[in-house]
């Protein structure tokens, strides 16, 4: 993150609106916005990536969770200008998979019916992808149900009662363990993250 | 989009950051990880005229262990202002060198917040229920501050003045926080009780114990969060522990001493009496855990 030099119009005396250039789902995107515009609003209103949802807009609910350089982040607590001109790579739920080719986490959530209205789902999916990626990177230590619940605790759901979401995560974990012990193949979890952040 | 309009500044290096803050004075707010400030803006509890984004000052991202030596920061872990809570949490050196910090970090909110929130920002923000101000106070950390007037170090014991109020002037930039490296045979624990995992705790306790070769306590650190308008150091309880054998009786005495004069806030999250009660329980639990970890260190060495 924050390594490339910014664009020239950023120097004091400061700006109210400016062009922002951000890498989203592998593409460089641009928009002219007020500096108070959050990343969530730029994704939704400028880039029309409406899979990222807004619940509370102050950091509590997790509906707006996206990945920045592979890490889960609240997009309602980041101003788009903060990412402008950096080499940060944003991935939204749209960047993870398509209805025809779902990401393994989306597939697991689909099979475990980890949603009802679906409002919270993109946030849960992004948080889960980041969690599983970090878990794999740290050598896949044993996980119990409490670990799974803690992993999901930064996201709120008003419908499911959570059990089906825990089941979805457990299914995704099971598949990763199964795949890696039988074929030793690299899992597709977060492929997009690793390909866009290096 | 909910924040009121503001003007955005993005200085590219430390000198221009300090100059910008000197220019704008109390009209400006520094934007670090934004995990406390942006919610305040969204709720319009704050509406500064200027926001100064410090994230482009790259040399403030460093996390360095300075072993004993001649320099002013020898014997300290130096956490730069742009280092996120998660950067430090995932840093494999921290558990051995500043174990209290390592134990406290995972208790802050959720990974999604710690991925952006900074260690220095949490201390500068000075929420009395937050973990890191209590850690800084317990360990006698030093806050390194830069302004157009120069660089100075503020002891944690002089830093926290009141609810969200610190010894910082409006144009001061915290450039780093320095945490003393732990002595050998030190064990530490941060214990807290919150309603849901990741919520701000109703009360928390930072404890650190250092043992000598006979297993007696040679150094004891205790600080409490969430029980007053600032984090509190339990100095009398610490004094009672030094020289004592680390027994349950000693920990019980420390817990009574640490909580005797507490007058915690009463709010929708917990009553004053409940906070006082759990603070006492947490002191005992944290001291017991710190002691066990100090002993485990003996077995390894
Ligand atoms: C849902 C949620 C739950 C949370 N739960 C917890 C919790 O359980 N425990 C906890 O401790 N925290 C919690 N937080 C807060 C989080 O830890 C913040 O990251 C932290 O308090 C502030 O750090 P920041 O880098 O985000 O600072 P910012 O939000 O950018 O800034 C906070 C304040 O500090 C000032 N500031 C920041 N950096 C500096 C600096 N270097 N020099 C001078 N002033 C500075 C800013 O001007 C601002 O006034 C939570 C936040 C959210 C949204
Ligand atoms: S909308 Fe961002 S956390 Fe609720
Ligand atoms: S499925 Fe409706 S909020 Fe989670």
XYZ file of C-alpha atoms and ligand atoms in Angstrom:
560
model
C 0.000 0.000 0.000
C 0.778 3.715 0.023
C 4.019 3.591 -1.863
C 3.439 5.299 -5.199
C 3.757 9.073 -5.160
C 0.396 10.823 -5.254
C -0.941 13.048 -7.998
C 0.305 16.645 -8.015
C -2.947 18.371 -7.006
C -2.685 17.014 -3.467
C -0.306 19.594 -1.961
C -1.478 22.204 0.543
C -3.696 24.256 0.551
C -5.782 21.082 0.328
C -8.749 20.086 -1.803
C -12.521 19.653 -1.518
C -12.934 17.442 -4.611
C -10.489 15.611 -6.799
C -9.899 12.804 -9.257
C -9.257 9.494 -7.569
C -7.570 6.595 -9.277
C -7.989 3.212 -7.565
C -7.272 -0.355 -8.618
C -10.495 -2.373 -8.211
C -10.893 -6.040 -9.136
C -7.735 -5.839 -11.222
C -8.709 -2.715 -13.198
C -7.665 0.902 -12.765
C -10.794 2.933 -12.157
C -11.194 6.696 -11.911
C -13.800 9.085 -10.597
C -14.033 12.754 -9.684
C -15.461 12.949 -6.173
C -15.767 15.092 -3.086
C -12.969 14.146 -0.701
C -15.537 13.155 1.943
C -16.748 10.305 -0.299
C -16.081 6.912 1.240
C -14.607 4.002 -0.675
C -17.979 2.260 -0.262
C -19.790 5.114 -2.000
C -17.273 5.315 -4.839
C -17.564 1.556 -5.404
C -21.342 1.681 -5.450
C -22.216 5.050 -6.979
C -19.302 5.690 -9.344
C -18.135 2.218 -10.311
C -21.619 0.646 -10.036
C -20.252 -2.248 -7.980
C -23.367 -2.491 -5.848
C -22.466 -5.867 -4.355
C -20.780 -3.953 -1.532
C -23.603 -3.050 0.840
C -23.921 -0.280 3.413
C -25.625 -0.959 6.731
C -24.543 1.327 9.529
C -22.001 3.541 7.699
C -19.942 3.884 10.874
C -17.928 0.725 11.186
C -20.132 -1.532 13.283
C -21.968 -3.949 10.987
C -19.415 -5.205 8.446
C -21.840 -5.189 5.472
C -19.390 -2.976 3.546
C -16.357 -5.261 4.033
C -14.032 -5.453 1.002
C -10.464 -6.662 0.578
C -7.570 -4.226 0.339
C -4.318 -6.007 -0.493
C -5.965 -9.218 0.647
C -6.975 -7.908 4.057
C -10.606 -7.399 5.063
C -11.442 -3.727 5.633
C -14.592 -1.664 6.291
C -15.071 0.356 3.096
C -17.315 2.836 4.950
C -14.331 3.851 7.138
C -11.942 4.605 4.272
C -12.180 7.746 2.152
C -11.579 6.988 -1.516
C -8.891 9.701 -1.661
C -6.854 7.778 0.895
C -6.224 5.083 -1.728
C -5.809 7.443 -4.687
C -2.511 7.005 -6.484
C -1.334 4.128 -4.283
C -0.660 0.608 -5.492
C -3.367 -0.699 -3.146
C -5.555 -3.346 -4.737
C -9.244 -3.429 -3.833
C -11.291 -6.586 -4.375
C -15.062 -6.535 -3.956
C -17.476 -9.451 -3.921
C -17.862 -9.011 -7.694
C -14.146 -9.668 -8.091
C -14.245 -12.991 -6.272
C -16.473 -15.019 -8.562
C -19.427 -14.989 -10.952
C -22.760 -16.824 -10.730
C -21.346 -19.366 -13.210
C -17.959 -19.693 -11.529
C -18.363 -19.012 -7.858
C -15.470 -18.526 -5.489
C -15.130 -21.559 -3.142
C -16.411 -19.441 -0.251
C -19.437 -18.310 -2.281
C -20.029 -21.942 -3.269
C -19.842 -23.095 0.358
C -22.199 -20.310 1.522
C -24.593 -21.237 -1.290
C -24.612 -24.923 -0.347
C -24.922 -24.272 3.394
C -27.636 -21.635 2.791
C -25.633 -19.103 4.785
C -28.069 -16.262 4.103
C -31.713 -15.297 4.024
C -32.208 -11.749 2.709
C -28.557 -11.651 1.609
C -27.866 -8.071 2.681
C -24.973 -9.033 4.939
C -23.616 -11.752 2.641
C -21.028 -9.859 0.544
C -19.424 -8.614 3.762
C -19.389 -12.091 5.299
C -17.933 -13.550 2.104
C -15.106 -10.984 1.965
C -14.300 -11.409 5.679
C -14.289 -15.194 5.258
C -12.010 -15.105 2.215
C -9.477 -12.975 4.123
C -9.730 -15.181 7.203
C -9.146 -18.402 5.251
C -6.276 -16.863 3.330
C -4.522 -15.808 6.545
C -5.264 -19.171 8.140
C -3.655 -20.982 5.202
C -0.688 -18.604 5.250
C -0.120 -19.350 8.954
C 0.135 -23.087 8.278
C -3.513 -24.076 8.813
C -3.535 -24.487 12.620
C -6.427 -26.600 13.974
C -9.703 -24.654 14.185
C -12.578 -25.287 16.561
C -16.092 -23.880 16.364
C -15.171 -20.995 18.653
C -12.426 -19.936 16.214
C -14.960 -19.938 13.392
C -17.402 -17.830 15.409
C -14.663 -15.369 16.359
C -13.658 -15.153 12.681
C -17.204 -14.103 11.803
C -17.737 -11.801 14.782
C -16.922 -8.603 12.900
C -20.014 -9.009 10.725
C -23.632 -8.711 11.770
C -26.589 -10.600 10.289
C -30.164 -9.727 11.157
C -31.753 -12.837 9.609
C -29.985 -16.151 9.909
C -29.153 -16.438 13.590
C -25.620 -17.157 12.368
C -25.639 -20.962 12.578
C -25.898 -21.421 8.813
C -23.076 -18.930 8.279
C -20.844 -20.850 10.706
C -21.799 -23.980 8.743
C -20.801 -22.290 5.474
C -17.412 -21.351 6.855
C -16.942 -24.856 8.280
C -17.720 -26.327 4.851
C -15.176 -24.033 3.183
C -12.561 -25.055 5.774
C -13.327 -28.748 5.285
C -12.873 -28.425 1.537
C -9.548 -26.660 1.862
C -8.256 -29.354 4.226
C -9.625 -32.092 1.947
C -8.135 -30.592 -1.193
C -4.760 -29.941 0.319
C -4.356 -33.351 1.884
C -5.538 -35.345 -1.152
C -4.013 -33.434 -4.026
C -1.664 -31.015 -2.327
C -2.857 -28.596 -4.992
C -2.965 -24.898 -4.419
C -6.447 -23.880 -3.457
C -8.262 -21.290 -5.468
C -9.237 -19.411 -2.305
C -8.160 -15.847 -2.800
C -6.392 -16.539 -6.071
C -7.396 -13.115 -7.201
C -5.844 -11.567 -4.120
C -2.503 -13.179 -4.606
C -2.458 -12.338 -8.286
C -3.306 -8.694 -7.828
C -1.261 -7.721 -4.773
C 2.218 -8.891 -5.645
C -21.758 9.672 2.571
C -22.388 11.224 5.927
C -19.415 13.373 7.033
C -19.689 17.164 6.747
C -17.509 18.673 3.988
C -13.832 19.163 4.801
C -10.633 20.050 2.997
C -8.179 17.208 2.490
C -4.397 17.412 2.801
C -1.926 14.675 2.025
C 1.616 15.733 2.889
C 4.240 13.470 1.368
C 6.873 13.620 4.102
C 7.222 14.320 7.809
C 8.441 17.914 7.429
C 5.457 18.917 5.322
C 3.121 17.019 7.682
C 4.453 19.004 10.639
C 4.335 22.267 8.644
C 0.735 21.599 7.538
C -0.339 20.971 11.136
C 1.460 24.147 12.283
C -0.363 26.124 9.561
C -3.829 24.768 10.252
C -3.694 24.506 14.065
C -6.935 23.539 15.783
C -8.937 23.731 12.527
C -7.365 20.415 11.500
C -7.546 16.788 12.543
C -4.939 14.183 11.723
C -6.321 11.166 9.859
C -4.411 7.974 10.729
C -6.279 4.657 10.357
C -9.604 6.485 10.552
C -11.210 3.716 12.618
C -12.219 6.116 15.394
C -12.223 9.400 13.503
C -14.351 8.378 10.496
C -17.208 7.059 12.692
C -17.091 10.363 14.605
C -17.300 12.244 11.278
C -20.105 9.998 10.015
C -22.125 10.656 13.156
C -21.146 14.351 12.933
C -19.795 14.250 16.457
C -16.745 15.861 14.848
C -16.659 18.176 11.836
C -13.152 19.551 11.418
C -12.491 22.051 8.614
C -9.366 20.183 7.494
C -8.288 16.540 7.505
C -4.587 15.826 7.244
C -3.927 12.291 5.967
C -0.603 11.104 7.377
C -0.533 7.750 5.559
C 1.871 8.905 2.820
C 4.680 9.563 5.291
C 6.292 6.230 4.643
C 9.044 6.275 7.250
C 6.380 6.349 9.973
C 5.359 2.777 9.113
C 8.412 1.152 10.734
C 8.296 -1.152 13.775
C 11.795 -1.505 15.264
C 13.287 -3.385 18.204
C 16.177 -1.348 19.640
C 18.328 -3.514 21.884
C 20.308 -1.979 24.758
C 22.883 0.588 23.618
C 23.651 4.288 23.551
C 20.723 5.822 21.654
C 17.727 7.431 23.380
C 15.431 4.617 22.278
C 17.735 1.717 23.255
C 15.811 -0.973 25.110
C 12.519 -0.064 23.429
C 10.172 -1.366 20.787
C 9.488 1.674 18.602
C 6.127 1.589 16.804
C 5.824 4.230 14.080
C 2.606 6.213 13.706
C 1.505 4.525 10.487
C 2.043 0.950 11.731
C -1.377 -0.676 11.954
C -2.527 -2.667 14.949
C -2.536 -5.725 12.711
C 1.018 -5.081 11.455
C 2.216 -5.250 15.056
C -0.060 -8.170 15.981
C 1.367 -10.246 13.122
C 4.972 -9.249 13.912
C 6.569 -12.392 15.317
C 9.045 -10.476 17.505
C 6.419 -8.829 19.684
C 5.250 -11.775 21.807
C 8.713 -12.280 23.282
C 9.803 -8.647 23.496
C 6.645 -6.808 24.614
C 4.308 -9.628 25.678
C 1.655 -7.345 27.190
C 1.202 -5.545 23.858
C 0.989 -8.871 22.014
C -1.697 -10.131 24.394
C -3.786 -6.949 24.151
C -3.812 -6.382 20.381
C -6.135 -9.262 19.381
C -8.729 -7.947 21.849
C -9.177 -4.710 19.896
C -12.359 -4.830 17.827
C -12.020 -7.196 14.839
C -9.320 -7.871 12.223
C -11.259 -5.651 9.789
C -10.682 -2.695 12.155
C -7.115 -3.620 13.166
C -6.127 -3.881 9.502
C -6.402 -0.082 9.310
C -6.387 1.241 12.888
C -2.956 2.247 14.167
C -1.293 1.622 17.538
C -0.357 5.297 17.880
C -3.843 6.441 16.799
C -5.472 4.401 19.555
C -3.170 5.949 22.148
C -3.619 9.486 20.731
C -7.401 8.989 20.695
C -7.277 8.048 24.421
C -10.549 6.219 24.804
C -10.481 5.088 28.468
C -12.093 1.750 27.517
C -9.413 1.023 24.899
C -6.712 -1.568 25.496
C -3.575 0.181 24.269
C -3.698 3.269 26.522
C -3.754 0.891 29.534
C -0.858 -1.099 28.052
C 1.158 2.094 27.476
C 0.473 3.238 31.038
C 1.314 -0.112 32.653
C 4.628 -0.373 30.811
C 5.742 3.269 31.183
C 5.736 3.693 27.414
C 6.860 7.017 25.942
C 4.923 8.958 23.346
C 7.242 10.628 20.819
C 5.738 13.887 19.602
C 6.804 16.182 16.783
C 5.647 19.731 16.021
C 7.137 22.876 14.499
C 8.515 23.501 18.015
C 10.638 20.338 17.890
C 10.529 16.730 19.094
C 9.726 15.683 22.650
C 8.870 12.537 24.588
C 5.857 12.410 26.894
C 5.683 9.692 29.556
C 2.461 7.702 29.390
C 1.849 8.668 33.037
C 1.628 12.343 31.952
C -0.215 11.745 28.684
C -3.821 10.836 29.498
C -5.694 13.801 30.977
C -9.389 13.039 30.639
C -11.930 11.312 28.368
C -10.421 11.554 24.816
C -8.098 14.265 26.128
C -4.324 14.086 26.164
C -1.264 16.248 26.689
C -1.063 16.783 22.890
C -1.361 20.309 21.462
C -3.615 20.655 18.376
C -0.636 20.735 15.980
C 1.296 17.886 17.662
C 1.936 14.723 15.672
C 2.627 11.481 17.529
C 5.400 10.027 15.374
C 5.963 6.874 17.442
C 5.245 5.163 20.730
C 8.152 3.489 22.515
C 7.390 0.410 24.620
C 10.136 -0.863 26.972
C 11.378 -4.358 26.053
C 10.464 -6.913 28.705
C 13.097 -8.143 31.161
C 13.806 -11.903 31.161
C 11.290 -14.001 33.147
C 8.447 -11.589 32.500
C 4.915 -12.827 31.910
C 2.011 -10.597 30.906
C -1.714 -10.822 30.309
C -4.532 -8.530 29.256
C -7.950 -9.674 30.458
C -11.270 -7.949 29.801
C -15.003 -8.548 29.762
C -17.167 -7.263 26.934
C -20.748 -8.027 25.987
C -19.830 -9.346 22.553
C -16.494 -10.398 21.127
C -14.753 -7.311 19.740
C -16.870 -4.722 21.527
C -15.226 -2.140 23.731
C -14.863 -3.843 27.117
C -16.801 -2.886 30.243
C -13.522 -3.218 32.145
C -10.056 -4.488 31.356
C -6.814 -5.204 33.196
C -3.240 -5.095 31.931
C -0.848 -7.098 34.120
C 2.837 -7.880 33.864
C 5.050 -9.722 36.388
C 8.804 -10.239 36.384
C 10.252 -12.996 38.596
C 13.726 -13.484 40.047
C 15.500 -16.842 40.157
C 13.718 -17.830 43.367
C 10.359 -17.129 41.737
C 9.692 -13.948 43.745
C 8.176 -10.911 42.094
C 10.759 -8.242 41.283
C 8.557 -6.073 39.091
C 4.775 -5.800 38.900
C 2.687 -3.708 36.493
C -1.070 -3.233 36.730
C -3.326 -0.850 34.810
C -7.108 -0.787 34.473
C -9.216 0.307 31.500
C -12.889 1.232 31.311
C -13.273 2.164 34.978
C -12.591 5.928 34.884
C -12.216 8.800 32.405
C -8.596 7.738 31.829
C -6.759 4.422 32.176
C -5.616 3.961 35.789
C -2.336 2.627 37.114
C -2.687 0.593 40.333
C 0.573 1.738 41.913
C -0.187 0.709 45.505
C -1.178 -2.785 44.412
C 2.031 -3.050 42.368
C 4.109 -1.983 45.388
C 2.441 -4.661 47.511
C 3.377 -7.345 44.992
C 7.059 -6.477 44.630
C 9.136 -8.740 46.878
C 6.163 -11.026 47.533
C 5.763 -14.642 46.564
C 3.277 -14.932 43.673
C 0.476 -16.665 45.566
C -3.300 -16.468 45.196
C -3.381 -14.576 48.530
C -0.985 -11.959 47.159
C -3.092 -11.607 43.995
C -6.280 -11.292 46.045
C -4.687 -8.568 48.170
C -3.567 -6.775 44.991
C -7.060 -6.995 43.596
C -8.618 -5.436 46.722
C -5.962 -2.745 46.766
C -6.404 -1.965 43.056
C -10.169 -1.638 43.192
C -10.745 -0.196 46.709
C -10.955 3.434 45.573
C -12.535 2.847 42.152
C -15.596 4.868 41.277
C -16.399 3.588 37.778
C -18.960 5.130 35.418
C -22.546 3.902 35.385
C -23.963 3.619 31.856
C -26.140 1.541 29.531
C -23.405 -1.095 29.246
C -22.841 -1.772 32.941
C -23.530 -0.381 36.403
C -20.733 1.104 38.464
C -20.960 -1.730 41.007
C -20.706 -4.385 38.300
C -17.685 -2.690 36.702
C -15.963 -2.483 40.083
C -16.679 -6.142 40.769
C -15.390 -7.429 37.424
C -12.327 -5.180 37.660
C -11.381 -7.033 40.852
C -11.986 -10.437 39.281
C -9.967 -9.438 36.206
C -7.009 -8.260 38.315
C -6.787 -11.716 39.891
C -7.208 -13.538 36.577
C -4.681 -11.375 34.761
C -2.084 -11.691 37.542
C -2.519 -15.473 37.637
C -2.143 -15.717 33.853
C 0.879 -13.392 33.860
C 2.501 -15.523 36.572
C 1.933 -18.763 34.663
C 3.504 -17.239 31.571
C 6.497 -15.968 33.525
C 7.017 -19.507 34.873
C 6.733 -20.971 31.373
C 9.532 -18.604 30.356
C 11.717 -20.125 33.110
C 11.174 -23.627 31.816
C 12.273 -22.604 28.340
C 15.451 -20.834 29.480
C -16.590 -1.153 15.372
C -15.356 -0.665 16.073
C -14.953 -1.289 17.244
C -13.818 -0.849 17.910
N -13.454 -1.513 19.050
C -12.325 -1.134 19.691
C -11.894 -1.822 20.864
O -12.502 -2.799 21.304
N -10.770 -1.378 21.486
C -10.064 -0.299 21.012
O -9.064 0.056 21.604
N -10.428 0.355 19.900
C -11.539 -0.024 19.230
N -11.901 0.657 18.101
C -11.088 1.841 17.674
C -9.846 1.443 16.884
O -8.919 0.753 17.684
C -9.130 2.664 16.284
O -8.289 2.151 15.287
C -8.256 3.496 17.192
O -8.954 3.918 18.336
C -7.780 4.776 16.495
O -6.714 4.531 15.627
P -6.751 5.063 14.137
O -5.400 4.863 13.589
O -7.874 4.440 13.434
O -6.958 6.632 14.363
P -7.939 7.673 13.695
O -9.338 7.229 13.762
O -7.407 8.085 12.373
O -7.724 8.905 14.706
C -8.303 8.910 16.006
C -7.949 10.223 16.706
O -6.574 10.266 17.074
C -5.885 11.317 16.408
N -4.609 10.767 15.941
C -4.445 9.599 15.252
N -3.139 9.382 15.016
C -2.472 10.421 15.567
C -1.088 10.753 15.659
N -0.146 9.970 15.133
N -0.747 11.899 16.292
C -1.699 12.706 16.845
N -3.018 12.434 16.796
C -3.405 11.308 16.168
C -6.801 11.735 15.257
O -6.613 13.088 14.896
C -8.165 11.453 15.831
O -8.568 12.519 16.641
C -13.041 0.247 17.402
C -13.448 0.883 16.226
C -14.602 0.436 15.559
C -15.017 1.140 14.292
S -21.631 -0.083 6.640
Fe -19.506 -0.243 7.017
S -19.468 -1.338 8.869
Fe -21.596 -0.967 8.625
S -29.154 -12.636 5.591
Fe -30.341 -10.870 6.020
S -28.927 -9.695 7.180
Fe -27.872 -11.553 6.973
